[in-house]
Amino acid sequence: MADSSFSAPDAGRPPAGVDTSRAGIARVYDASLGGKDNFEADRQALDAVLEIAPGMCAVSRRNRAWLRRVLRYLAGVVGVEQFLDAGAGLPTVSNTHDIAQLVNPWARVVYLDNDPMVSAHGRVLLETNEDTVYLHGDLTDPAVLGPDSSVWRYLDQDRPVAVVLGSVLHHLPDSADPAGIVARVVEALSPGSYVAITHFWDPGEDSPDHELAREVERRFVEKGLGSGWYRTRAEIESYFAGLELIDPGVVPLDEWWPSGPVRPPETTEERLILGGVGRKSGLLAVQ
């Protein structure tokens, strides 16, 4: 799948089409993980959040740890061989293809993101991994997984696919209908497919953490990034409509298939994100 016509961007120069004056979701996330593929606007947006929620970088690390466990479960325990990481973000350590292919060498991975910088960096990965591809696409586009989608050039739509939506849906406003978007994704998948989701959580007015959730949301939305909504447990669970929730359901991230004793959150911020995995009912076609 390598694209020999593409060369990696010059060090320090953003790919064409990248507006470095505005914060980008993938680049802010990269900054929160200590990465180098970000710009001043991204760091300023992150700093605005860290002023009142210094534990947000720990949230990013916890989210990556959740992803590793989920991929080991899906590629190993369940035996899924096809993965779609939508809203994948910038390549970092322990990428989806790294984990899935470590567990199952035959796993094929498609990354999908609407950020041109992500696409540019992702295309570089194609030169070293024939079973990994980065595509430019937007989940809000109904055609992104339609019959003519380029995703199905690389993945077999008639066999199970595991779709990863890690820290993606909380960057979609209510007007974009996140639940409807997930429903379209599920509709495009064969029976036996899986959808994995993490999402910022507002535990409600009765919780002492409610005010922090509201303030962090305000910082995300109004201080440069423009998105990052905290939603209720009921709203997050609604994204799994029509799917069979895998135990233990929608829970704090470290409670989902822990590899050892559950590690309690060290910061308040780490409590304010939930994750879960759902399965589309029907016969599992993995062979």
mmCIF file of C-alpha atoms in Angstrom:
data_model
loop_
_atom_site.group_PDB
_atom_site.id
_atom_site.type_symbol
_atom_site.label_atom_id
_atom_site.label_comp_id
_atom_site.label_asym_id
_atom_site.label_seq_id
_atom_site.Cartn_x
_atom_site.Cartn_y
_atom_site.Cartn_z
ATOM 1 C CA MET A 1 0.000 0.000 0.000
ATOM 2 C CA ALA A 2 3.006 2.292 0.026
ATOM 3 C CA ASP A 3 2.684 5.575 -1.895
ATOM 4 C CA SER A 4 6.091 6.209 -3.363
ATOM 5 C CA SER A 5 5.037 9.639 -4.664
ATOM 6 C CA PHE A 6 4.888 11.044 -1.150
ATOM 7 C CA SER A 7 7.831 12.285 0.838
ATOM 8 C CA ALA A 8 7.812 13.198 4.493
ATOM 9 C CA PRO A 9 7.342 16.901 5.309
ATOM 10 C CA ASP A 10 10.458 18.877 6.103
ATOM 11 C CA ALA A 11 11.239 18.983 9.801
ATOM 12 C CA GLY A 12 9.606 22.016 11.370
ATOM 13 C CA ARG A 13 7.440 22.783 8.313
ATOM 14 C CA PRO A 14 3.728 22.006 8.436
ATOM 15 C CA PRO A 15 2.209 20.185 5.470
ATOM 16 C CA ALA A 16 0.358 22.274 2.909
ATOM 17 C CA GLY A 17 -3.146 23.162 4.036
ATOM 18 C CA VAL A 18 -2.382 23.204 7.774
ATOM 19 C CA ASP A 19 -3.439 26.426 9.509
ATOM 20 C CA THR A 20 -0.905 26.783 12.316
ATOM 21 C CA SER A 21 -2.644 29.879 13.701
ATOM 22 C CA ARG A 22 -5.572 27.800 14.940
ATOM 23 C CA ALA A 23 -5.441 24.918 17.399
ATOM 24 C CA GLY A 24 -6.153 21.458 15.999
ATOM 25 C CA ILE A 25 -7.627 18.575 17.974
ATOM 26 C CA ALA A 26 -4.963 16.060 16.953
ATOM 27 C CA ARG A 27 -2.120 18.510 17.653
ATOM 28 C CA VAL A 28 -3.477 19.518 21.073
ATOM 29 C CA TYR A 29 -3.742 15.838 21.956
ATOM 30 C CA ASP A 30 -0.180 15.340 20.715
ATOM 31 C CA ALA A 31 0.957 18.205 22.964
ATOM 32 C CA SER A 32 -0.825 16.645 25.946
ATOM 33 C CA LEU A 33 1.195 13.457 25.381
ATOM 34 C CA GLY A 34 4.469 15.389 25.211
ATOM 35 C CA GLY A 35 4.746 15.087 21.430
ATOM 36 C CA LYS A 36 6.510 17.484 19.084
ATOM 37 C CA ASP A 37 4.031 17.662 16.210
ATOM 38 C CA ASN A 38 2.191 20.742 17.472
ATOM 39 C CA PHE A 39 2.379 24.519 17.220
ATOM 40 C CA GLU A 40 2.067 27.541 19.493
ATOM 41 C CA ALA A 41 -1.712 27.807 19.023
ATOM 42 C CA ASP A 42 -2.089 24.175 20.080
ATOM 43 C CA ARG A 43 0.046 24.635 23.182
ATOM 44 C CA GLN A 44 -1.862 27.790 24.128
ATOM 45 C CA ALA A 45 -5.176 25.941 23.852
ATOM 46 C CA LEU A 46 -3.824 23.154 26.055
ATOM 47 C CA ASP A 47 -2.369 25.607 28.559
ATOM 48 C CA ALA A 48 -5.762 27.310 28.900
ATOM 49 C CA VAL A 49 -7.194 23.984 30.068
ATOM 50 C CA LEU A 50 -4.230 23.046 32.243
ATOM 51 C CA GLU A 51 -4.612 26.299 34.179
ATOM 52 C CA ILE A 52 -7.706 24.906 35.884
ATOM 53 C CA ALA A 53 -7.302 21.181 35.134
ATOM 54 C CA PRO A 54 -3.621 20.231 35.402
ATOM 55 C CA GLY A 55 -4.524 16.542 35.305
ATOM 56 C CA MET A 56 -5.697 16.601 31.679
ATOM 57 C CA CYS A 57 -2.387 15.231 30.390
ATOM 58 C CA ALA A 58 -2.930 12.212 32.637
ATOM 59 C CA VAL A 59 -6.320 11.765 30.943
ATOM 60 C CA SER A 60 -4.566 11.472 27.575
ATOM 61 C CA ARG A 61 -2.173 8.843 28.932
ATOM 62 C CA ARG A 62 -5.007 6.895 30.540
ATOM 63 C CA ASN A 63 -6.904 6.991 27.259
ATOM 64 C CA ARG A 64 -3.897 5.490 25.447
ATOM 65 C CA ALA A 65 -3.643 2.729 28.051
ATOM 66 C CA TRP A 66 -7.351 1.953 27.538
ATOM 67 C CA LEU A 67 -6.779 1.764 23.783
ATOM 68 C CA ARG A 68 -3.959 -0.751 24.228
ATOM 69 C CA ARG A 69 -6.124 -3.024 26.373
ATOM 70 C CA VAL A 70 -9.106 -2.802 24.023
ATOM 71 C CA LEU A 71 -6.966 -3.645 21.011
ATOM 72 C CA ARG A 72 -5.425 -6.636 22.777
ATOM 73 C CA TYR A 73 -8.929 -7.832 23.616
ATOM 74 C CA LEU A 74 -10.289 -7.340 20.099
ATOM 75 C CA ALA A 75 -7.289 -8.658 18.159
ATOM 76 C CA GLY A 76 -6.459 -11.421 20.628
ATOM 77 C CA VAL A 77 -9.413 -12.627 22.668
ATOM 78 C CA VAL A 78 -12.058 -11.947 19.997
ATOM 79 C CA GLY A 79 -9.872 -12.450 16.940
ATOM 80 C CA VAL A 80 -10.866 -9.409 14.865
ATOM 81 C CA GLU A 81 -8.507 -8.920 11.923
ATOM 82 C CA GLN A 82 -9.777 -5.558 10.574
ATOM 83 C CA PHE A 83 -9.611 -2.210 12.366
ATOM 84 C CA LEU A 84 -10.805 1.290 11.540
ATOM 85 C CA ASP A 85 -9.390 4.010 13.794
ATOM 86 C CA ALA A 86 -11.574 7.034 13.039
ATOM 87 C CA GLY A 87 -10.370 10.440 14.190
ATOM 88 C CA ALA A 88 -7.072 8.690 14.735
ATOM 89 C CA GLY A 89 -4.905 11.715 15.482
ATOM 90 C CA LEU A 90 -1.179 11.988 14.941
ATOM 91 C CA PRO A 91 1.012 8.875 14.995
ATOM 92 C CA THR A 92 2.584 8.370 18.410
ATOM 93 C CA VAL A 93 3.825 5.451 20.473
ATOM 94 C CA SER A 94 1.606 2.357 20.629
ATOM 95 C CA ASN A 95 -0.483 3.166 17.584
ATOM 96 C CA THR A 96 -3.496 1.028 16.734
ATOM 97 C CA HIS A 97 -1.596 -0.934 14.077
ATOM 98 C CA ASP A 98 1.370 -1.465 16.423
ATOM 99 C CA ILE A 99 -0.804 -3.143 19.051
ATOM 100 C CA ALA A 100 -3.219 -4.992 16.771
ATOM 101 C CA GLN A 101 -0.472 -6.422 14.568
ATOM 102 C CA LEU A 102 1.642 -7.384 17.560
ATOM 103 C CA VAL A 103 -1.248 -9.548 18.745
ATOM 104 C CA ASN A 104 -2.370 -10.625 15.275
ATOM 105 C CA PRO A 105 0.251 -10.247 12.508
ATOM 106 C CA TRP A 106 -2.497 -10.499 9.862
ATOM 107 C CA ALA A 107 -4.486 -7.538 11.198
ATOM 108 C CA ARG A 108 -5.216 -4.792 8.703
ATOM 109 C CA VAL A 109 -5.667 -1.224 9.963
ATOM 110 C CA VAL A 110 -7.192 1.841 8.324
ATOM 111 C CA TYR A 111 -6.772 5.229 9.957
ATOM 112 C CA LEU A 112 -9.254 7.981 9.125
ATOM 113 C CA ASP A 113 -8.877 11.645 10.028
ATOM 114 C CA ASN A 114 -9.976 15.013 8.642
ATOM 115 C CA ASP A 115 -6.773 16.848 9.614
ATOM 116 C CA PRO A 116 -4.332 17.289 6.692
ATOM 117 C CA MET A 117 -1.342 17.120 9.043
ATOM 118 C CA VAL A 118 -2.502 13.742 10.315
ATOM 119 C CA SER A 119 -2.895 12.512 6.754
ATOM 120 C CA ALA A 120 0.596 13.714 5.819
ATOM 121 C CA HIS A 121 2.261 11.990 8.759
ATOM 122 C CA GLY A 122 0.117 8.899 8.320
ATOM 123 C CA ARG A 123 1.095 8.457 4.692
ATOM 124 C CA VAL A 124 4.711 8.177 5.820
ATOM 125 C CA LEU A 125 3.703 5.075 7.788
ATOM 126 C CA LEU A 126 2.606 3.399 4.576
ATOM 127 C CA GLU A 127 6.202 3.075 3.512
ATOM 128 C CA THR A 128 6.939 0.672 6.366
ATOM 129 C CA ASN A 129 3.676 -1.239 6.804
ATOM 130 C CA GLU A 130 1.810 -2.834 3.918
ATOM 131 C CA ASP A 131 -1.264 -3.563 6.034
ATOM 132 C CA THR A 132 -1.746 -0.024 7.324
ATOM 133 C CA VAL A 133 -3.235 2.923 5.459
ATOM 134 C CA TYR A 134 -4.095 6.511 6.377
ATOM 135 C CA LEU A 135 -7.093 8.079 4.656
ATOM 136 C CA HIS A 136 -8.467 11.588 4.739
ATOM 137 C CA GLY A 137 -12.124 11.585 5.750
ATOM 138 C CA ASP A 138 -14.704 13.081 8.082
ATOM 139 C CA LEU A 139 -17.160 11.050 10.155
ATOM 140 C CA THR A 140 -19.767 13.789 9.787
ATOM 141 C CA ASP A 141 -19.875 13.044 6.031
ATOM 142 C CA PRO A 142 -22.600 10.427 5.441
ATOM 143 C CA ALA A 143 -20.597 9.044 2.517
ATOM 144 C CA VAL A 144 -17.464 8.377 4.577
ATOM 145 C CA LEU A 145 -18.502 4.718 5.012
ATOM 146 C CA GLY A 146 -20.894 4.587 2.093
ATOM 147 C CA PRO A 147 -20.792 1.982 -0.695
ATOM 148 C CA ASP A 148 -18.139 3.927 -2.620
ATOM 149 C CA SER A 149 -15.976 4.732 0.398
ATOM 150 C CA SER A 150 -12.247 4.246 -0.054
ATOM 151 C CA VAL A 151 -12.266 2.504 3.344
ATOM 152 C CA TRP A 152 -13.787 -0.567 1.688
ATOM 153 C CA ARG A 153 -10.896 -0.707 -0.786
ATOM 154 C CA TYR A 154 -8.738 -1.818 2.144
ATOM 155 C CA LEU A 155 -11.210 -3.520 4.486
ATOM 156 C CA ASP A 156 -13.693 -6.267 3.638
ATOM 157 C CA GLN A 157 -17.129 -4.855 4.468
ATOM 158 C CA ASP A 158 -18.588 -8.354 4.616
ATOM 159 C CA ARG A 159 -16.379 -9.345 7.544
ATOM 160 C CA PRO A 160 -16.203 -7.940 11.084
ATOM 161 C CA VAL A 161 -14.441 -4.630 11.621
ATOM 162 C CA ALA A 162 -13.516 -3.063 14.955
ATOM 163 C CA VAL A 163 -14.095 0.706 14.843
ATOM 164 C CA VAL A 164 -12.209 2.826 17.369
ATOM 165 C CA LEU A 165 -13.733 6.189 18.322
ATOM 166 C CA GLY A 166 -11.331 7.190 21.070
ATOM 167 C CA SER A 167 -11.834 10.757 22.317
ATOM 168 C CA VAL A 168 -13.619 11.648 19.073
ATOM 169 C CA LEU A 169 -17.318 12.107 19.781
ATOM 170 C CA HIS A 170 -16.834 14.710 22.502
ATOM 171 C CA HIS A 171 -15.398 16.974 19.808
ATOM 172 C CA LEU A 172 -18.667 16.837 17.865
ATOM 173 C CA PRO A 173 -21.368 19.364 18.848
ATOM 174 C CA ASP A 174 -24.914 18.265 19.575
ATOM 175 C CA SER A 175 -25.927 19.803 16.246
ATOM 176 C CA ALA A 176 -23.765 17.197 14.463
ATOM 177 C CA ASP A 177 -25.824 14.418 16.108
ATOM 178 C CA PRO A 178 -23.023 12.182 17.473
ATOM 179 C CA ALA A 179 -25.488 9.369 18.205
ATOM 180 C CA GLY A 180 -26.720 9.494 14.617
ATOM 181 C CA ILE A 181 -23.155 9.390 13.317
ATOM 182 C CA VAL A 182 -22.390 6.268 15.350
ATOM 183 C CA ALA A 183 -25.647 4.720 14.130
ATOM 184 C CA ARG A 184 -24.514 5.271 10.516
ATOM 185 C CA VAL A 185 -21.174 3.669 11.322
ATOM 186 C CA VAL A 186 -22.879 0.648 12.869
ATOM 187 C CA GLU A 187 -25.240 0.332 9.907
ATOM 188 C CA ALA A 188 -22.251 0.075 7.546
ATOM 189 C CA LEU A 189 -20.640 -2.746 9.546
ATOM 190 C CA SER A 190 -21.204 -6.474 9.199
ATOM 191 C CA PRO A 191 -22.585 -8.511 12.117
ATOM 192 C CA GLY A 192 -19.909 -9.415 14.615
ATOM 193 C CA SER A 193 -18.241 -6.004 14.324
ATOM 194 C CA TYR A 194 -17.279 -3.880 17.321
ATOM 195 C CA VAL A 195 -17.323 -0.190 18.210
ATOM 196 C CA ALA A 196 -15.057 1.166 20.971
ATOM 197 C CA ILE A 197 -15.708 4.650 22.391
ATOM 198 C CA THR A 198 -14.236 6.971 25.008
ATOM 199 C CA HIS A 199 -15.911 10.265 25.891
ATOM 200 C CA PHE A 200 -15.584 13.123 28.405
ATOM 201 C CA TRP A 201 -18.139 12.641 31.191
ATOM 202 C CA ASP A 202 -20.161 15.115 33.245
ATOM 203 C CA PRO A 203 -21.332 13.193 36.339
ATOM 204 C CA GLY A 204 -24.127 15.712 37.019
ATOM 205 C CA GLU A 205 -24.955 18.468 39.455
ATOM 206 C CA ASP A 206 -25.007 16.106 42.441
ATOM 207 C CA SER A 207 -21.319 15.332 41.938
ATOM 208 C CA PRO A 208 -18.513 17.510 43.317
ATOM 209 C CA ASP A 209 -16.786 17.005 39.956
ATOM 210 C CA HIS A 210 -19.588 18.639 37.965
ATOM 211 C CA GLU A 211 -18.222 22.171 38.145
ATOM 212 C CA LEU A 212 -14.789 21.075 36.937
ATOM 213 C CA ALA A 213 -16.371 19.289 33.962
ATOM 214 C CA ARG A 214 -18.286 22.432 33.048
ATOM 215 C CA GLU A 215 -15.245 24.697 33.383
ATOM 216 C CA VAL A 216 -12.952 22.397 31.402
ATOM 217 C CA GLU A 217 -15.587 22.244 28.686
ATOM 218 C CA ARG A 218 -15.738 26.050 28.608
ATOM 219 C CA ARG A 219 -11.959 26.268 28.292
ATOM 220 C CA PHE A 220 -11.921 23.738 25.456
ATOM 221 C CA VAL A 221 -14.767 25.346 23.535
ATOM 222 C CA GLU A 222 -14.021 29.033 24.133
ATOM 223 C CA LYS A 223 -10.245 29.211 24.542
ATOM 224 C CA GLY A 224 -8.919 28.180 21.152
ATOM 225 C CA LEU A 225 -9.817 24.562 20.385
ATOM 226 C CA GLY A 226 -13.502 25.179 19.764
ATOM 227 C CA SER A 227 -14.713 21.747 20.897
ATOM 228 C CA GLY A 228 -14.610 19.350 23.825
ATOM 229 C CA TRP A 229 -18.022 18.733 25.355
ATOM 230 C CA TYR A 230 -18.680 16.805 28.572
ATOM 231 C CA ARG A 231 -21.849 14.724 28.353
ATOM 232 C CA THR A 232 -23.911 12.639 30.753
ATOM 233 C CA ARG A 233 -23.592 8.898 31.174
ATOM 234 C CA ALA A 234 -27.015 8.458 29.530
ATOM 235 C CA GLU A 235 -25.872 10.426 26.485
ATOM 236 C CA ILE A 236 -22.667 8.410 26.189
ATOM 237 C CA GLU A 237 -24.537 5.122 26.580
ATOM 238 C CA SER A 238 -26.926 6.221 23.823
ATOM 239 C CA TYR A 239 -24.053 5.964 21.344
ATOM 240 C CA PHE A 240 -24.143 2.191 21.844
ATOM 241 C CA ALA A 241 -27.805 1.913 20.815
ATOM 242 C CA GLY A 242 -28.335 -1.263 18.819
ATOM 243 C CA LEU A 243 -25.079 -2.768 20.084
ATOM 244 C CA GLU A 244 -24.500 -5.433 22.705
ATOM 245 C CA LEU A 245 -22.370 -3.797 25.405
ATOM 246 C CA ILE A 246 -19.389 -5.901 26.386
ATOM 247 C CA ASP A 247 -18.939 -6.272 30.159
ATOM 248 C CA PRO A 248 -18.360 -4.229 32.225
ATOM 249 C CA GLY A 249 -20.247 -1.692 30.063
ATOM 250 C CA VAL A 250 -19.601 2.045 29.981
ATOM 251 C CA VAL A 251 -17.189 2.618 32.855
ATOM 252 C CA PRO A 252 -14.154 4.641 33.965
ATOM 253 C CA LEU A 253 -11.331 3.666 31.654
ATOM 254 C CA ASP A 254 -9.238 1.613 34.057
ATOM 255 C CA GLU A 255 -12.229 -0.551 34.908
ATOM 256 C CA TRP A 256 -12.430 -1.842 31.325
ATOM 257 C CA TRP A 257 -10.536 -5.158 31.105
ATOM 258 C CA PRO A 258 -7.701 -4.160 33.447
ATOM 259 C CA SER A 259 -4.497 -6.152 33.111
ATOM 260 C CA GLY A 260 -4.067 -6.113 36.877
ATOM 261 C CA PRO A 261 -5.713 -4.506 39.899
ATOM 262 C CA VAL A 262 -7.799 -1.483 38.936
ATOM 263 C CA ARG A 263 -5.725 1.642 39.463
ATOM 264 C CA PRO A 264 -7.900 4.399 40.932
ATOM 265 C CA PRO A 265 -7.717 7.777 39.187
ATOM 266 C CA GLU A 266 -4.957 9.945 40.575
ATOM 267 C CA THR A 267 -6.653 13.192 39.530
ATOM 268 C CA THR A 268 -10.216 14.462 39.340
ATOM 269 C CA GLU A 269 -9.812 14.951 35.614
ATOM 270 C CA GLU A 270 -9.119 11.234 35.129
ATOM 271 C CA ARG A 271 -12.503 10.416 36.664
ATOM 272 C CA LEU A 272 -14.282 12.484 34.041
ATOM 273 C CA ILE A 273 -13.935 10.157 31.052
ATOM 274 C CA LEU A 274 -15.779 6.918 30.341
ATOM 275 C CA GLY A 275 -15.210 4.140 27.842
ATOM 276 C CA GLY A 276 -16.984 1.106 26.485
ATOM 277 C CA VAL A 277 -17.089 -1.460 23.702
ATOM 278 C CA GLY A 278 -20.191 -2.657 21.874
ATOM 279 C CA ARG A 279 -20.749 -5.569 19.485
ATOM 280 C CA LYS A 280 -23.114 -5.638 16.536
ATOM 281 C CA SER A 281 -25.258 -8.716 17.006
ATOM 282 C CA GLY A 282 -25.170 -11.579 14.544
ATOM 283 C CA LEU A 283 -22.846 -14.420 13.720
ATOM 284 C CA LEU A 284 -19.166 -13.609 14.202
ATOM 285 C CA ALA A 285 -17.619 -14.079 10.788
ATOM 286 C CA VAL A 286 -13.973 -14.065 11.866
ATOM 287 C CA GLN A 287 -12.255 -17.189 10.555
#
